[in-house]
Short mmCIF file of C-alpha atoms (C1' of nucleotides) in Angstrom, two decimals:
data_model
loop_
_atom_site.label_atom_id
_atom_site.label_comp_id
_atom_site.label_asym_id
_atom_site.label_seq_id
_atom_site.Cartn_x
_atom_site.Cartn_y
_atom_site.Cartn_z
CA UNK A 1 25.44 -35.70 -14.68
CA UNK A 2 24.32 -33.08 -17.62
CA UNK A 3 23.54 -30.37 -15.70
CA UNK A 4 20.06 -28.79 -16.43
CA UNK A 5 20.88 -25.54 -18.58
CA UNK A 6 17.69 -24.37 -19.93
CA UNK A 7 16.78 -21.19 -18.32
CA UNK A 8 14.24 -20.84 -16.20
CA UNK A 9 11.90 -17.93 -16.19
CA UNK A 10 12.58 -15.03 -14.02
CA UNK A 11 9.48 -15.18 -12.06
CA UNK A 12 9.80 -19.22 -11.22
CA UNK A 13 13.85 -18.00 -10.30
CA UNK A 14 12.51 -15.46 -7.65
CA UNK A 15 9.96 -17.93 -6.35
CA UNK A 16 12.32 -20.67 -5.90
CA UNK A 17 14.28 -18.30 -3.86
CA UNK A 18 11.73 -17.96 -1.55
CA UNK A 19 10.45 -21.42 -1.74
CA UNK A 20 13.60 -22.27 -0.26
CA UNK A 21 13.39 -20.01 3.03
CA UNK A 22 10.19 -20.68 3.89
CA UNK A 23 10.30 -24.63 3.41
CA UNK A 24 13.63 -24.50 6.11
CA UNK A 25 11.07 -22.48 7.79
CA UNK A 26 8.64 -25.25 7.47
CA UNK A 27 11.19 -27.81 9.12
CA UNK A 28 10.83 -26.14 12.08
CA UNK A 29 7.34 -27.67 12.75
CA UNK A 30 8.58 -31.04 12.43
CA UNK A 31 6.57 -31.90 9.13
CA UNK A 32 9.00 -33.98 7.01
CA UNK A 33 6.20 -33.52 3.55
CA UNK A 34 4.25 -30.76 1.98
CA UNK A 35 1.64 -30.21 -0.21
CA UNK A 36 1.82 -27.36 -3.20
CA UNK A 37 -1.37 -25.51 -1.53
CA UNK A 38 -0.37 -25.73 1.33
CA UNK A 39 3.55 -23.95 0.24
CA UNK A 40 1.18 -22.22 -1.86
CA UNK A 41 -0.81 -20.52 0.86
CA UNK A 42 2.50 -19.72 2.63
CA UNK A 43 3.37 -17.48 -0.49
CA UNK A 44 0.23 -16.43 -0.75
CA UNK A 45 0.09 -17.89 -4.35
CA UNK A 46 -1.54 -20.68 -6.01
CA UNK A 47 -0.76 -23.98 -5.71
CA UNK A 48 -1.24 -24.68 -9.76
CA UNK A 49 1.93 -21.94 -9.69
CA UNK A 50 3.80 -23.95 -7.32
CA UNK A 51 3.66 -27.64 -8.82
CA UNK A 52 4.52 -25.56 -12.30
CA UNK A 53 7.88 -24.16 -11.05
CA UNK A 54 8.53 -27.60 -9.18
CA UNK A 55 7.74 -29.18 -12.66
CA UNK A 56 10.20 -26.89 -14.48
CA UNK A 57 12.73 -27.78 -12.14
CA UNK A 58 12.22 -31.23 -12.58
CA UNK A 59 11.07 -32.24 -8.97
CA UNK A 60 8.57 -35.01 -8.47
CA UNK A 61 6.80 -35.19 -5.55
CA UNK A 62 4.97 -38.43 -4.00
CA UNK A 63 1.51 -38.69 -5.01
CA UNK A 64 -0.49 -38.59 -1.23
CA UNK A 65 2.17 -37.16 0.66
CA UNK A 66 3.01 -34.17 -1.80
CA UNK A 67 6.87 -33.09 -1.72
CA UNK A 68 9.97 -33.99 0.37
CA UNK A 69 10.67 -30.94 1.91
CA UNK A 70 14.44 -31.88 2.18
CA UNK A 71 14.79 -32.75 -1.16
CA UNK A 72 13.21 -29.94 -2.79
CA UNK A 73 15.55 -27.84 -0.48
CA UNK A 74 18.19 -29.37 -1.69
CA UNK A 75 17.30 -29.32 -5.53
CA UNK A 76 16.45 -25.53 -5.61
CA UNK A 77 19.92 -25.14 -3.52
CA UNK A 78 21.38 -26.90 -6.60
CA UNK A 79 19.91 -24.80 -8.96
CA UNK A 80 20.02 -21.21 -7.84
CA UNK A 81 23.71 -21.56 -5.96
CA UNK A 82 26.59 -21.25 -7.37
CA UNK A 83 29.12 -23.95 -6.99
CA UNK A 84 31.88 -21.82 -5.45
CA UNK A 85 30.09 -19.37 -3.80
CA UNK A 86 29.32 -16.04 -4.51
CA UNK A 87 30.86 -13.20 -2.33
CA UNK A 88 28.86 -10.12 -2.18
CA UNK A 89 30.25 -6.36 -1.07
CA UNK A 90 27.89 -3.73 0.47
CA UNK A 91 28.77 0.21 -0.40
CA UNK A 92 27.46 2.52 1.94
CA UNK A 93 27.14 1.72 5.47
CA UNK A 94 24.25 4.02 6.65
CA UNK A 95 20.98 2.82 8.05
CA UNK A 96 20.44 0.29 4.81
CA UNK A 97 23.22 -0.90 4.33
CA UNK A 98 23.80 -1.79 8.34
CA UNK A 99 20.31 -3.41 7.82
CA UNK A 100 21.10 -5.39 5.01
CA UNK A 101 24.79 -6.41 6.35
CA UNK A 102 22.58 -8.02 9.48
CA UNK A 103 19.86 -9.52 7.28
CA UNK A 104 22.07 -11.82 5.66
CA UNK A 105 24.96 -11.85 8.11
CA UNK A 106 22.41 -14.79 9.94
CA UNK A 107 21.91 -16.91 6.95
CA UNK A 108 23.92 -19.64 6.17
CA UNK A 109 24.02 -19.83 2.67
CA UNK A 110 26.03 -19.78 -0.27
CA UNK A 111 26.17 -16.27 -0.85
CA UNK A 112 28.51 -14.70 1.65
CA UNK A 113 29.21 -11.45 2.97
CA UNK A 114 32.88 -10.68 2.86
CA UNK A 115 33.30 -6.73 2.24
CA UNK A 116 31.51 -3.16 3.15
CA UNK A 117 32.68 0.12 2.10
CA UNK A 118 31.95 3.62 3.36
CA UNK A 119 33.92 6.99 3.15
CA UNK A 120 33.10 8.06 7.36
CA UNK A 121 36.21 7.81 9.16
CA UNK A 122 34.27 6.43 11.84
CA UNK A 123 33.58 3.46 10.22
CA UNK A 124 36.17 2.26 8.56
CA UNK A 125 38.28 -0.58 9.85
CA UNK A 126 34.92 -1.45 11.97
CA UNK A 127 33.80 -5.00 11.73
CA UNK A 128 29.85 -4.52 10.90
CA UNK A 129 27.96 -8.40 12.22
CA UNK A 130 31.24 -9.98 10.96
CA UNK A 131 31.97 -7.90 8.17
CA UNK A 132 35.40 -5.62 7.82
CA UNK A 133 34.50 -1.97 6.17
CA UNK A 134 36.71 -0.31 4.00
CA UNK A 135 37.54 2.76 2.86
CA UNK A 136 35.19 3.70 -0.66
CA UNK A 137 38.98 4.55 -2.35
CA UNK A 138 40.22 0.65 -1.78
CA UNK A 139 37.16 -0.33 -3.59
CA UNK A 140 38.83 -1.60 -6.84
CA UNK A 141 41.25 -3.07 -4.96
CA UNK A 142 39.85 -5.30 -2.73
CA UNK A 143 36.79 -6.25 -4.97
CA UNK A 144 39.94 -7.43 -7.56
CA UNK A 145 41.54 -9.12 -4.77
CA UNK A 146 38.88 -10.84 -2.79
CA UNK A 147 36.90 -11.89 -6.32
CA UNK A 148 33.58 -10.26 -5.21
CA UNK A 149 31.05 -11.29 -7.66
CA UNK A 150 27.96 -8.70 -6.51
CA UNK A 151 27.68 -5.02 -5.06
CA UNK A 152 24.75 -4.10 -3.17
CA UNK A 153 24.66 -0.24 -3.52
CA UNK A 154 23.30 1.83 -0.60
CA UNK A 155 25.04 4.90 -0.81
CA UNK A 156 23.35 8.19 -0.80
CA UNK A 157 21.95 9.05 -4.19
CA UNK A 158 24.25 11.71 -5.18
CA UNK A 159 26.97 9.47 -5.04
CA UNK A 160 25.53 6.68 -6.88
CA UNK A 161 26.86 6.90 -9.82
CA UNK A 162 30.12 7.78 -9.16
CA UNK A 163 30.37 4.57 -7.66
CA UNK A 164 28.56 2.38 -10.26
CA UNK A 165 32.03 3.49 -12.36
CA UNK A 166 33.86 2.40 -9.69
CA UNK A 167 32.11 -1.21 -9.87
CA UNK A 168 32.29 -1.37 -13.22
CA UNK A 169 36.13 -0.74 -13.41
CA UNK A 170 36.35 -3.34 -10.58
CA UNK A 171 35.18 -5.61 -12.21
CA UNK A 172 32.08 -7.06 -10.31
CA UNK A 173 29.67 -9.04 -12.09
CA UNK A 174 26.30 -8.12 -10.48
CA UNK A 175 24.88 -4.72 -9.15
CA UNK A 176 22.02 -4.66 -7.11
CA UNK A 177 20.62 -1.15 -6.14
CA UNK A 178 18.91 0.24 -3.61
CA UNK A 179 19.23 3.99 -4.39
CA UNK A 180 16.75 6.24 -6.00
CA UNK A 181 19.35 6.62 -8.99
CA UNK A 182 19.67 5.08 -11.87
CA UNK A 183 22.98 4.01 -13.32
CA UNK A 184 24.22 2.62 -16.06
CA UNK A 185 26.48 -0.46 -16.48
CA UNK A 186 27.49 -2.21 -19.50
CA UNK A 187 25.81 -5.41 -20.62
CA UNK A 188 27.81 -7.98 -18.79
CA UNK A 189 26.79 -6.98 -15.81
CA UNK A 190 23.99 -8.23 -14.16
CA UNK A 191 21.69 -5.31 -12.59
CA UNK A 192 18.68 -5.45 -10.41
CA UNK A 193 17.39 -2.33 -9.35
CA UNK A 194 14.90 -1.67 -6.31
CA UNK A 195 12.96 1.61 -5.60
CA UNK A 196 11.51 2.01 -2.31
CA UNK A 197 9.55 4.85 -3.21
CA UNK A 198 8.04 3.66 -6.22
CA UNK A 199 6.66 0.66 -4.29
CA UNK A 200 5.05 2.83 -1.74
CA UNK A 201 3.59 4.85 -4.01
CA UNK A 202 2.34 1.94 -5.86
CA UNK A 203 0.53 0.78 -2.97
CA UNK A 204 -0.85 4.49 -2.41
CA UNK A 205 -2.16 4.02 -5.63
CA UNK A 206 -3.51 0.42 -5.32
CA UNK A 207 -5.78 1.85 -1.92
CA UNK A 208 -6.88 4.97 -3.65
CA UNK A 209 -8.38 2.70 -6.30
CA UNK A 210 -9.92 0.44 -4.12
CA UNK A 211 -11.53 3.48 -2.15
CA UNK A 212 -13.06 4.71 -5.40
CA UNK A 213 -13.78 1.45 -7.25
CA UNK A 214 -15.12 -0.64 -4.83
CA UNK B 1 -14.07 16.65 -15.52
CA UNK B 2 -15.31 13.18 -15.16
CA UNK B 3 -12.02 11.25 -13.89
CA UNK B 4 -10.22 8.60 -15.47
CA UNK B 5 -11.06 5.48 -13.88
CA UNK B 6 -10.02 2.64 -16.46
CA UNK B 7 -7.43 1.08 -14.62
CA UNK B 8 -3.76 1.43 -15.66
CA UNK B 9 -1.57 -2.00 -15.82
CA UNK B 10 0.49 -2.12 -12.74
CA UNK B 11 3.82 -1.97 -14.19
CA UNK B 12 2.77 1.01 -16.09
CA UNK B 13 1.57 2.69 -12.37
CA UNK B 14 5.29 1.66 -11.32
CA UNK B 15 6.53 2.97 -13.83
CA UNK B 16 4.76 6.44 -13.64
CA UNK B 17 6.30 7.19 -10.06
CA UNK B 18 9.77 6.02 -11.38
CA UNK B 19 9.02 8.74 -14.29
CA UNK B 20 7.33 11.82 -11.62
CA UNK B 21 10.25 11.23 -9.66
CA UNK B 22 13.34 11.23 -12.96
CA UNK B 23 11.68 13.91 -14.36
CA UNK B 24 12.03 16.28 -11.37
CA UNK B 25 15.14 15.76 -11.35
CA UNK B 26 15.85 16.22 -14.84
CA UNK B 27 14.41 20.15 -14.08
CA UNK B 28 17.55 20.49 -12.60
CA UNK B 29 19.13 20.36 -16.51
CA UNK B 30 17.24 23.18 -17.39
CA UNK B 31 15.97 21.75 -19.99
CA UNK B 32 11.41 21.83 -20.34
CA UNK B 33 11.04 19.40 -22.78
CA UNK B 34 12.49 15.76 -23.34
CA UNK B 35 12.08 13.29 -25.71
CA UNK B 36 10.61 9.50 -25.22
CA UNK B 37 14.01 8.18 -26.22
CA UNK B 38 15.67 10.14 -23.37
CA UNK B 39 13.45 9.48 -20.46
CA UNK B 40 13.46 5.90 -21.60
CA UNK B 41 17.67 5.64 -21.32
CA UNK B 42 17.25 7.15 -17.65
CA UNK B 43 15.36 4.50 -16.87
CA UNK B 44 16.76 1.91 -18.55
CA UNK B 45 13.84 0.87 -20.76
CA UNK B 46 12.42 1.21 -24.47
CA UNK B 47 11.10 4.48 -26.02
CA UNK B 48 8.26 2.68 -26.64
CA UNK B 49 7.26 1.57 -23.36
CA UNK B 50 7.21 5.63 -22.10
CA UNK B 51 5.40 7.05 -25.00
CA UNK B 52 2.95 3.96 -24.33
CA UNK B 53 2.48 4.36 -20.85
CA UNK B 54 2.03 8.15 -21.60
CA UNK B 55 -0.15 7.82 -23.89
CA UNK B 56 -2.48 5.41 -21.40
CA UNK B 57 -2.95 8.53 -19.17
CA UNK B 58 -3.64 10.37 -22.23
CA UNK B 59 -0.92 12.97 -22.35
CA UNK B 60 0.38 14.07 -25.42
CA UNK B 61 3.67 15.93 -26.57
CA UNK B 62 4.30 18.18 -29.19
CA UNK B 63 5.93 16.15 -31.83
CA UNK B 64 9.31 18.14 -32.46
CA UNK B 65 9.98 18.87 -28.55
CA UNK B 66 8.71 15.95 -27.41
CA UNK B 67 7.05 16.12 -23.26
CA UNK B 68 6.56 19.27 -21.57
CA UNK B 69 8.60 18.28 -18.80
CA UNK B 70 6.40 20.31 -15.93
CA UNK B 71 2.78 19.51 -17.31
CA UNK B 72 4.09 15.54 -17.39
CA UNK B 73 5.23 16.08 -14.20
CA UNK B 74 1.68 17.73 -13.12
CA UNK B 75 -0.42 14.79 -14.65
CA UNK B 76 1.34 12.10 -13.13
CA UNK B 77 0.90 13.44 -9.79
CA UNK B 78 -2.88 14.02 -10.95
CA UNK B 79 -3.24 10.58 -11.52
CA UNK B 80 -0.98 8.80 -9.17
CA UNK B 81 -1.29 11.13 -5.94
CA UNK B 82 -4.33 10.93 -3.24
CA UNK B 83 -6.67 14.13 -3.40
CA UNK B 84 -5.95 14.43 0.47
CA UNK B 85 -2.96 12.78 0.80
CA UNK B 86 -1.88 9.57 2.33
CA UNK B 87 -0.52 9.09 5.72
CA UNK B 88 1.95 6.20 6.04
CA UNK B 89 3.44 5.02 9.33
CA UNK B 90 6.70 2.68 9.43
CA UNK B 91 6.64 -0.20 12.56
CA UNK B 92 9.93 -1.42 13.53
CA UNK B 93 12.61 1.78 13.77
CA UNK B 94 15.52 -0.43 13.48
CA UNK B 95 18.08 0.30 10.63
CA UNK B 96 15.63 -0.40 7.66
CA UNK B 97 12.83 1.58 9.47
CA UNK B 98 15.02 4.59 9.82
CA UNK B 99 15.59 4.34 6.82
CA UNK B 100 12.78 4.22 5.59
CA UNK B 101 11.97 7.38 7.13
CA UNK B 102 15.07 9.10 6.44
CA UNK B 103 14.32 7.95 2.68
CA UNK B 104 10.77 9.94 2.31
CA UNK B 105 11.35 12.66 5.11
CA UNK B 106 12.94 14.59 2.41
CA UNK B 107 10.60 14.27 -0.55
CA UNK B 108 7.56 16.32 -0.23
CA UNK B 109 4.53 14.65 -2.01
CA UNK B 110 1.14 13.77 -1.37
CA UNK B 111 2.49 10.89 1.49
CA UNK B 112 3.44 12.05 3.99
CA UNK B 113 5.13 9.62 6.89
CA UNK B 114 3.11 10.63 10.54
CA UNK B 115 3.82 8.18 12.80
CA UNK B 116 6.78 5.18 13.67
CA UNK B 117 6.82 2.58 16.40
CA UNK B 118 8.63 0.22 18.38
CA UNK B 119 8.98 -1.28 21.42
CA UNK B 120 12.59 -0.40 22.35
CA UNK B 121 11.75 2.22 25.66
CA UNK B 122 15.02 3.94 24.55
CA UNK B 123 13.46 4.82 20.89
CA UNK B 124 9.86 5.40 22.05
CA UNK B 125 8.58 9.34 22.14
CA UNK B 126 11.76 10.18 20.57
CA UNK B 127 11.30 12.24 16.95
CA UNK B 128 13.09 10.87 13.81
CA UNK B 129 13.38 12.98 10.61
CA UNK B 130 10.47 14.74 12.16
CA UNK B 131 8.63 11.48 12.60
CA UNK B 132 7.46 10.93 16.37
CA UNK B 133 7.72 7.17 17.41
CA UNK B 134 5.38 5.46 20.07
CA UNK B 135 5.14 2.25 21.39
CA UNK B 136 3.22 -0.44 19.17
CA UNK B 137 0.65 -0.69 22.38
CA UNK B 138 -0.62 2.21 21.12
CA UNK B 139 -0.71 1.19 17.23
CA UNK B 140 -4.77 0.73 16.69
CA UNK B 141 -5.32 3.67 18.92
CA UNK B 142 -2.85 6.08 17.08
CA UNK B 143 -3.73 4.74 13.43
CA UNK B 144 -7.27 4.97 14.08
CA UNK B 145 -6.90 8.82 15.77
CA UNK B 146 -4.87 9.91 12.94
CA UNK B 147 -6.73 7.83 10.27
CA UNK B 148 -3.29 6.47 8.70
CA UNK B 149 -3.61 4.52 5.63
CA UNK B 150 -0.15 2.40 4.76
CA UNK B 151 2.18 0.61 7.19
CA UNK B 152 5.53 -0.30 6.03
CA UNK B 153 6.57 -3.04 8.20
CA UNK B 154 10.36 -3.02 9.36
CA UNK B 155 10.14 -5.15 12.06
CA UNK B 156 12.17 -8.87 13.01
CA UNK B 157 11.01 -11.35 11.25
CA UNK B 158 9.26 -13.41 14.27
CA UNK B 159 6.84 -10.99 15.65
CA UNK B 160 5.57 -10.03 11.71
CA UNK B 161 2.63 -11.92 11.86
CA UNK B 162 1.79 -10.74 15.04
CA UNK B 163 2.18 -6.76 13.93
CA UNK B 164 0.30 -7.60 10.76
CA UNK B 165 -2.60 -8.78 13.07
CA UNK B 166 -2.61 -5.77 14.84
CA UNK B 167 -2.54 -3.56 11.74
CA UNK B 168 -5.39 -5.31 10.22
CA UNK B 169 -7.55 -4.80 13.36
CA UNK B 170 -6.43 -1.46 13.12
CA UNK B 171 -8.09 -0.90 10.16
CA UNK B 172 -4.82 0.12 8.00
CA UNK B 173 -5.76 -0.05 4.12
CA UNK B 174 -2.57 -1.21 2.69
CA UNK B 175 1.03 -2.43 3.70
CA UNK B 176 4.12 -2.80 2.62
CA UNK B 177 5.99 -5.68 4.22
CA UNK B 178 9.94 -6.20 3.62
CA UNK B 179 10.22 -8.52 6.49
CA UNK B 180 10.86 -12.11 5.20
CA UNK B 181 8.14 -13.39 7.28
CA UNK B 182 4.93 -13.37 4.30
CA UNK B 183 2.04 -12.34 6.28
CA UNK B 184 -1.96 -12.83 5.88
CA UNK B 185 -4.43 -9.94 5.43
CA UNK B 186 -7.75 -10.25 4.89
CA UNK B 187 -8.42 -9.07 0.86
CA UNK B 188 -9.63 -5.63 1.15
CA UNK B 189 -6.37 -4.71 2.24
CA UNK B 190 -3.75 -4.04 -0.19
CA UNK B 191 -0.25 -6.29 0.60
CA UNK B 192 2.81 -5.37 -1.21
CA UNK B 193 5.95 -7.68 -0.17
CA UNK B 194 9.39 -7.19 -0.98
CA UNK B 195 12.47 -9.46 0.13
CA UNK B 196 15.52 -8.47 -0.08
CA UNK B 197 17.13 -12.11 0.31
CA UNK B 198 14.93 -13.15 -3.29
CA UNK B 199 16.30 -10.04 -5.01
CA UNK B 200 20.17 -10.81 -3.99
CA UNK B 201 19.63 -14.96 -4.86
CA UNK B 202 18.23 -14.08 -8.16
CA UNK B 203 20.97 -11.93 -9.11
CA UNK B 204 23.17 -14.30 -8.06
CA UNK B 205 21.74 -16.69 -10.28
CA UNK B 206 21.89 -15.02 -13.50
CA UNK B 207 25.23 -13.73 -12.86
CA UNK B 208 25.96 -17.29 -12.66
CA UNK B 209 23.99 -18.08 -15.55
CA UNK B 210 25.93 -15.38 -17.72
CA UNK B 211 28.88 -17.01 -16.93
CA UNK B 212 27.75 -20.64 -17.67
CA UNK B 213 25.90 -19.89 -21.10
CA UNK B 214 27.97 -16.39 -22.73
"C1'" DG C 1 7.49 25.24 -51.14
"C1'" DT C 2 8.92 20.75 -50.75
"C1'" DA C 3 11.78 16.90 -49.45
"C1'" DA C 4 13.86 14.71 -45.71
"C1'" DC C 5 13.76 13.60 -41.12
"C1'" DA C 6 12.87 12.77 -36.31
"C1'" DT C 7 9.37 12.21 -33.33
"C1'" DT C 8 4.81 10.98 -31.47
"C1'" DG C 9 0.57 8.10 -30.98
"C1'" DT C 10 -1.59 3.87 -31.78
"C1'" DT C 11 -2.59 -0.54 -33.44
"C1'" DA C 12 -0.79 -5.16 -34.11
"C1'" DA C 13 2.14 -8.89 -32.88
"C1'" DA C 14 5.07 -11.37 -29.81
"C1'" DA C 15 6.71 -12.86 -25.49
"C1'" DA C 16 6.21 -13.79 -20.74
"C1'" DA C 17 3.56 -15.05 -16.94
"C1'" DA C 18 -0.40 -16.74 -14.68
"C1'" DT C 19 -4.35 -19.56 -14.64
"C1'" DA C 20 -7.30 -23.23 -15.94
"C1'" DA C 21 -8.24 -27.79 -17.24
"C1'" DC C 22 -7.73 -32.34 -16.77
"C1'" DA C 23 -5.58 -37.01 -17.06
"C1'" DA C 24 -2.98 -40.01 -14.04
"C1'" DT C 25 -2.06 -41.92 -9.79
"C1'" DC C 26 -2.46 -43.90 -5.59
"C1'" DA C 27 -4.25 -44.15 -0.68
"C1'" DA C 28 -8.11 -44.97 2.01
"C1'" DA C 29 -12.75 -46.30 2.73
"C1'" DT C 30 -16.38 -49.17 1.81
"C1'" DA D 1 -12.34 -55.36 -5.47
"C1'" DT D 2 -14.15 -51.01 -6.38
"C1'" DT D 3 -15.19 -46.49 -5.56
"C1'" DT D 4 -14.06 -42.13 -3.78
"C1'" DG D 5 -11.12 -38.44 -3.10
"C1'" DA D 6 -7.04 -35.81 -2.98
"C1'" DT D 7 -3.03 -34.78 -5.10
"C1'" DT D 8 0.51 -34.30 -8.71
"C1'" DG D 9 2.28 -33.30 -13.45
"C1'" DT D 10 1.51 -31.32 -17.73
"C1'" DT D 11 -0.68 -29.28 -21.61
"C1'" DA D 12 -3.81 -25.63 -23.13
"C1'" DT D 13 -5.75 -21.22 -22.54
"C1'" DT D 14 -5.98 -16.68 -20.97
"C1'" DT D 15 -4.14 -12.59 -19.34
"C1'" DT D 16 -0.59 -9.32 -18.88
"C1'" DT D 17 3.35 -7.08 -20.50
"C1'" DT D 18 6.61 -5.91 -23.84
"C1'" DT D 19 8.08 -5.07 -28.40
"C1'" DA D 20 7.43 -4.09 -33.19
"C1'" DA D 21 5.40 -1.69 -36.96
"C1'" DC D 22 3.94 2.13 -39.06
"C1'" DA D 23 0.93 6.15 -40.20
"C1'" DA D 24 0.67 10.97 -38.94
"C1'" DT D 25 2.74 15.20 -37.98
"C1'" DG D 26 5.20 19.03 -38.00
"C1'" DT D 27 10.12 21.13 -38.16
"C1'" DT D 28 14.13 21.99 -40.50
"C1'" DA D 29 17.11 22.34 -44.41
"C1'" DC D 30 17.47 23.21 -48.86
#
DNA sequence: GTAACATTGTTAAAAAAATAACAATCAAAT
DNA sequence: ATTTGATTGTTATTTTTTTAACAATGTTAC
């Protein structure tokens, strides 16, 4: 009945994440058990990594046959969801945001999809894989009515933070963005930012280095 | 002369293109000179953590001005850029691949994006954002011709594993994958993964936590 | 000219994350 | 029955990353 409140680290909170997906994946070949090298190998991390983060959890799996793949789906869905749900807006309806609208528009999970928001004419009042878009000016409005806990910002980068002020007057919780920009929010909120460019010039970097340093 | 080799820490090579990139546009102010403190509140992190990471690609600023903005700018780019530039193709020109494509086409740095395919007849030989797409029967052939070094892959998550085959016979040196699907490459090949599902369930879960534990 | 101050550069410490080490357990084989 | 072997669970160690501490430096104000 106490519910398990001690925080678990970042990294193990990502992981689990994807632990998740690619054991429902797993179902799929029939396989009802699974062993941590062999989730490990999946991930492409090490199996020592994945019995820790089960551990922290506090999973136990059986001794020869490794872990109950239903089970430990279920566990990680009771840790990492939310009770209620969480609804989740996307702002800016261009070529990412489309693509992330269909990405989870599939998944059943308990993070749904319930708002986008653009400023084109042409898309407005469109339903996008199941989801209604909105003009950017009914923002605060809807994200007050609705209760939308996260934004996923993928507007172009001019306009960034402009809108991150919007968000924040709107109350969401969570920002997660996608742009180039930077923007500040106040402590509450959560914010996760992404950088597609940095991570392909990391790898740029990464093969340079192994060119010269063999 | 003799080049740096020692190898930066990761973060601090992420960080560098986050700090290239901020900088140019802080130009734009006018302003030639900034401080540790203020580069560090664009980005959201500690004044300590730049003049660190600048000070691990030896640069030095004068003490009462702080960073020459340009030479900063110059050394970065000296460190993190390819002598001869990279050439990165993206497969899969759905909505993330374009972009993808859209993203970079405007940036002019040492990667350059040459190349994009699919297998949709309607998308094939057309140009995007300058960036001719083919079919992915003639990946190898193209990526050898044109001796392309990075693949971002864009494309559904079922035929992933099947591209990244391709791309590793190929001989492509690094890729970035932000399909869900994690994919096998052999180790000489640099693999970068990013999933956008992970990055919305973990902000989900600590805006949850926030509101469990205040 | 000198005191006060803000800033850099660098070393030291702390925190976070990954890895290693290994005892415990149980199934299967002999 | 006993040994072998594979696997988990957990503590210890190492590595990586971040943060703190502080001396050095030069600019500005007086």
């Amino acid at each position: 009945m106490a519910m398990m409140t001690k925080k678990l680290p970042d990294k193990t909170v990502e992981r689990l994440s994807q632990y998740r997906r690619t054991l429902m994946e797993y179902l799929n070949t029939g396989r009802q058990h699974i062993y941590s090298h062999e989730l490990a190998s999946l991930l492409h991390i090490t199996s020592v990594q994945v019995r820790r983060d089960i551990m922290l959890i506090g999973y136990s799996g059986t001794l020869r046959k490794g872990y109950d793949v239903r089970e430990l789906i279920n566990l990680i869905g009771r840790i990492i969801d939310i009770d209620k749900g969480m609804k989740v807006a996307v702002v800016g309806v261009g070529n990412l945001g489309s693509a992330i609208i269909n990405y989870y528009s599939g998944k059943q999970s308990n993070i749904s999809m319930v708002a986008a928001f653009d400023i084109d004419p042409e898309k407005i009042h469109r339903v996008y894989a199941g989801v209604n878009c909105f003009h950017v000016h009914q923002l605060r409005e809807i994200i007050r009515q609705q209760d939308i806990d996260i934004a996923i910002v993928t507007v172009p980068p001019s306009v960034a933070i402009q809108i991150a002020e919007e968000l924040v007057m709107s109350g969401i919780k969570g920002i997660l963005n996608y742009t180039p920009t930077r923007i500040n929010v106040p402590t509450h909120i959560y914010l996760e930012e992404y950088d597609m460019i940095t991570s392909l010039e990391k790898v740029a970097y990464f093969v340079k280095k192994q060119k010269t340093t063999p």
